[in-house]
Steps between C-alpha positions, in 0.01 A plus 500: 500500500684230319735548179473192262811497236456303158686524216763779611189678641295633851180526502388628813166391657368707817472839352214768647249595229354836563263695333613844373157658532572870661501833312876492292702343278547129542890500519467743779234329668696154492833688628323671791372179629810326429710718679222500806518145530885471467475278205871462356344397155160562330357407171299760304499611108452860556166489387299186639244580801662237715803413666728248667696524786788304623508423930778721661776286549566428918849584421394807305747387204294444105518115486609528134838498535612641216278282268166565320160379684202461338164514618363202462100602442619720220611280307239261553235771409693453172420159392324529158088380533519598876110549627422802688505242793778278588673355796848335482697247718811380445642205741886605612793269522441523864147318532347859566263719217530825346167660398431811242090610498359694182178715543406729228810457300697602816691390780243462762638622857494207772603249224882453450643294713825266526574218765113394525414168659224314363224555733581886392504462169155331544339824711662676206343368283146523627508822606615602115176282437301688678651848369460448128160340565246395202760646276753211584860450437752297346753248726834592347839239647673174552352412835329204541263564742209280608268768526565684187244405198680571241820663386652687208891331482727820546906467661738721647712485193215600281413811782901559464409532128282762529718685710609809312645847597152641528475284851797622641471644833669814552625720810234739544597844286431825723495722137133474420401591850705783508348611218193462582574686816581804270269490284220480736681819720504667174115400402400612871679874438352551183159354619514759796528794230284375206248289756253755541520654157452143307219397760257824401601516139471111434337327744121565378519429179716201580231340727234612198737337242642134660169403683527182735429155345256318725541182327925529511451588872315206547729218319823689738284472806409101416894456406550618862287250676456212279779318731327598797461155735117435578359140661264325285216326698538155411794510669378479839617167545791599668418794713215228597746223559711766701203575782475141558851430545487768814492377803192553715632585835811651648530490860182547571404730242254355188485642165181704438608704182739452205483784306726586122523772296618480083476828413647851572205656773478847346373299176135432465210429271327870606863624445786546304742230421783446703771220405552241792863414586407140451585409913203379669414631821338265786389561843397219704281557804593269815207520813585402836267244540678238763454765757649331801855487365567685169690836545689714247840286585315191428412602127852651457656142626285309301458687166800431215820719559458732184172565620615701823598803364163507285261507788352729762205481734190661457409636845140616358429161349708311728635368218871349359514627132743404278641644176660341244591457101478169403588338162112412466405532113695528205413867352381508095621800305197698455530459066391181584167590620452719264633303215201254563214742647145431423311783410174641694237216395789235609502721866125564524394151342745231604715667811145664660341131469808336699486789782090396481605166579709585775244728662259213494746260674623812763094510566424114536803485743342756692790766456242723343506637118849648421608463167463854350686694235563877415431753194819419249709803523807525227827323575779795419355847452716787316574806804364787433188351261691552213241363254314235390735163347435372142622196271654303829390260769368630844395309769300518806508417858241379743470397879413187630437396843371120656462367823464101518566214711893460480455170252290688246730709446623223257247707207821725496649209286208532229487868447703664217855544442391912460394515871761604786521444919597829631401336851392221684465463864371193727332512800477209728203481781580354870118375517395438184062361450480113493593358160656836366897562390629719765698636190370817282694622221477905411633529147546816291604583096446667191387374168685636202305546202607658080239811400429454155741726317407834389536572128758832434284751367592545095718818430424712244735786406398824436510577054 
C-alpha cells in the first residue's frame, strides 16, 4: 500500500477490490468481509456491487491519523470521458510507480498498486493487455515508459482534483450487518410459519405465470465464462520452444515423453463445459536408458532443485516422472475466440482442409493418418434443457486431434484464431528408422464455431 498526498490530499493506492456477489445487501456484504479480513478502512457507497479494502496495519493502528484518505481508484473512475477500460500509472517522487486498473467501469481486483518498479509495471501492464483483450484499453499517466505506445497525459494533481467526499474511505460500519442479521432471523421465523402455506397456495401458478427465459439464461451463462482463459493454437510456438529447451538426459535417464494439459480434465468435446484454471499441467517421462550407472539418486542429483519435490518413480514403468506448471503459453480470454469465430462452412471448408493436409503429411512420414475431428457439440448449454435460444449468438464446439512429425506441427501456426490446444504431448523414440525425426508430436483442441442465430418467434397477444 502506498499513500500519495497532493494538494492537502491522500490518495491511497493498494486497496483490495472485492466483488460483493453473495445473497444480501451490499453494505453488509462489504462490512462482513471487511471485518474478516481486519481491514481498518474500506471504501463502499452502500449500494455498489464491489468493494475496497485497506491491508491491516502490522501495528494494528488505521494509518490515517486523524486525516481523511482517499482511495485513489475512486477517484480516478471519476475522470469525465473515462472508457470502460483504463489503466493508470503515476511515477512517485521516489523513482517508484503507483498503478490504478479499470475493467468494466470498475476497480479491477489485482490492479492497484503503489511502490512498483519498472519491470512490474511492465508485467502489469501486459497482463491488463491480455485481460481486456480485443476490447482494448486506454494508457492513462505521466510515465515515460519505453514500452508504452501511447499515453493519455493525466497528473497526481489532476487525480487530487477528482478527489471528492464520495472516495473517502471509511472505518467499516457494523449497523447494516446487524441489521441484516435481524432481518434475516426475522424472515427465517416467519418463513418457518408461512413456508408451507405460501409454497402450496402460490407456487403453481407462480411457475405457470413467470416461465424461464432460455435466451436470458443463456446471455447470464456466456457473462459467466466469457473471461474464461483458453490457448489458441497458433500459439504453440512457445510450448514448442519449451520441449526443446529440456534437457535430454539426467543422470542417466533420457526423455521419452513430454506431456501438457490446457484445459480443466472433466471438460470435453462429448461433455459438458468445464472452465480451466488457466495453469498448465506437464508431466515429463524420464527412461533409464544408461543402464550401467543411472539410479534414482542419479536423476535426483542431476535434475534442477525445484524439480525434486515434483518427481517420483514409476516402479511399473521404471520410470522418473515429473510434474510441473510452467509459464508455457499466454492464455486468451475465451470472448476472443468467440468474438472472431467462423461459422460451420469456415470449420468444415477451410479448418477440415488444413487437418486434410496434415493427415497427408502424418501419412507420407509414415506416422500413419491421424488428423481427425469430432461431431460439433454446443459450447455452453442451459441445465436443466430449459429451452431452445432465440435473437442471440450461439456457438459450437468441436474436437480435433493430429499426430505428426514434431516439425509439422508448425501447420498449428496457419490454422484459425477460433481453434484451441487443450493438449499436446511429445514423444521421443530411442531407435528411431533411418532418415526419420525421432520426435512425434500428439496434439489435441477444439474448434469454436457461431450457429446462425435463431429468429424469436413473433408474439401475438390474445384480443
Amino acid at each position: 500500500m502506498k499513500i500519495l498526498e497532493k494538494n492537502g490530499k491522500k490518495l491511497v493506492f493498494g486497496l483490495e477490490w472485492r466483488l460483493l456477489v453473495k445473497s444480501g445487501s451490499p453494505a453488509s456484504l462489504a462490512t462482513q468481509y471487511a471485518l474478516t479480513a481486519k481491514a481498518p478502512l474500506m471504501w463502499h457507497d452502500g449500494k455498489s456491487a464491489f468493494a475496497g479494502f485497506m491491508p491491516p496495519a502490522n501495528d494494528g493502528r488505521t494509518p490515517s491519523n486523524g486525516t481523511h484518505l482517499y482511495a485513489a481508484a475512486v477517484a480516478f473512475r471519476r475522470l469525465p470521458g473515462l472508457p470502460a477500460n483504463a489503466l493508470l500509472v503515476l511515477k512517485t517522487a521516489d523513482n517508484s510507480f503507483a498503478m490504478v486498473g479499470i475493467t468494466g467501469g470498475r476497480p479491477r481486483r489485482g490492479f492497484d498498486h503503489g511502490g512498483l518498479t519498472t519491470d512490474e509495471v511492465r508485467q502489469y501492464y501486459d497482463q491488463f493487455g491480455n485481460l481486456c483483450g480485443d476490447e482494448g484499453f486506454a494508457f492513462v499517466g505521466d510515465t515515460d515508459l519505453p514500452f508504452i505506445e501511447r499515453t493519455t497525459p493525466f497528473t497526481l494533481d489532476e487525480l487530487a482534483t477528482l478527489a471528492d467526499p464520495s472516495c473517502l474511505l471509511k472505518t467499516p460500519n457494523r449497523t447494516p450487518l446487524y441489521k441484516a442479521l435481524i432481518y434475516g432471523a426475522v424472515f427465517c421465523v416467519i418463513g418457518a410459519v408461512l413456508g408451507p402455506w405460501w409454497w402450496h397456495t402460490f407456487h403453481k401458478g407462480s411457475q405457470a405465470q413467470q416461465p424461464v427465459d432460455p435466451t436470458q439464461q443463456y446471455r447470464r451463462l456466456l457473462a459467466a465464462h466469457e473471461n474464461d482463459p483458453v490457448v489458441p493454437a497458433n500459439d504453440y510456438a512457445n510450448w514448442y520452444a519449451w520441449v526443446r529447451s529440456l534437457s535430454p538426459i539426467y543422470g542417466g535417464w533420457t526423455l521419452q515423453n513430454a506431456e501438457c494439459s490446457f484445459h480443466n480434465k472433466q471438460s470435453g468435446p462429448t461433455t459438458s463445459y468445464v472452465p480451466w484454471d488457466g495453469r498448465a499441467q506437464c508431466v515429463l517421462t524420464y527412461k533409464r536408458t544408461e543402464r550401467a550407472f543411472a539410479t534414482n539418486e542419479t536423476f535426483m542429483r542431476e535434475i534442477p532443485t525445484d524439480w525434486r519435490n515434483a518427481s517420483f518413480y514409476n516402479v511399473n514403468r521404471d520410470s522418473m516422472q515429473v510434474s510441473l506448471q510452467p509459464n508455457l503459453l499466454r492464455p486468451t480470454p475465451l470472448r476472443a475466440l468467440l468474438n472472431v469465430s467462423g461459422d460451420a462452412t469456415d470449420r468444415d471448408v477451410h479448418f477440415i482442409s488444413q487437418l486434410q493436409q496434415a493427415d497427408a503429411l502424418a501419412a507420407s512420414a509414415g506416422t500413419g493418418r491421424n488428423a481427425r475431428i469430432g461431431s460439433p457439440a454446443p459450447l455452453l448449454t442451459i441445465p436443466g434443457g430449459a429451452g431452445a435460444v432465440c435473437g442471440v449468438p450461439t456457438w459450437s464446439r468441436a474436437g480435433w486431434h493430429i499426430t505428426t512429425p514434431l516439425h509439422y506441427v508448425e501447420l498449428l501456426s496457419q490454422f484459425p484464431p477460433y481453434t484451441t490446444i487443450t493438449s499436446a504431448a511429445v514423444t521421443i523414440s530411442q531407435s528411431p528408422n533411418a532418415n526419420e525425426t525421432p520426435f512425434t508430436a500428439d496434439v489435441t483442441g477444439e474448434v469454436i464455431t457461431r450457429n446462425a442465430i435463431v429468429a424469436c418467434p413473433t408474439r401475438r397477444d390474445a384480443p
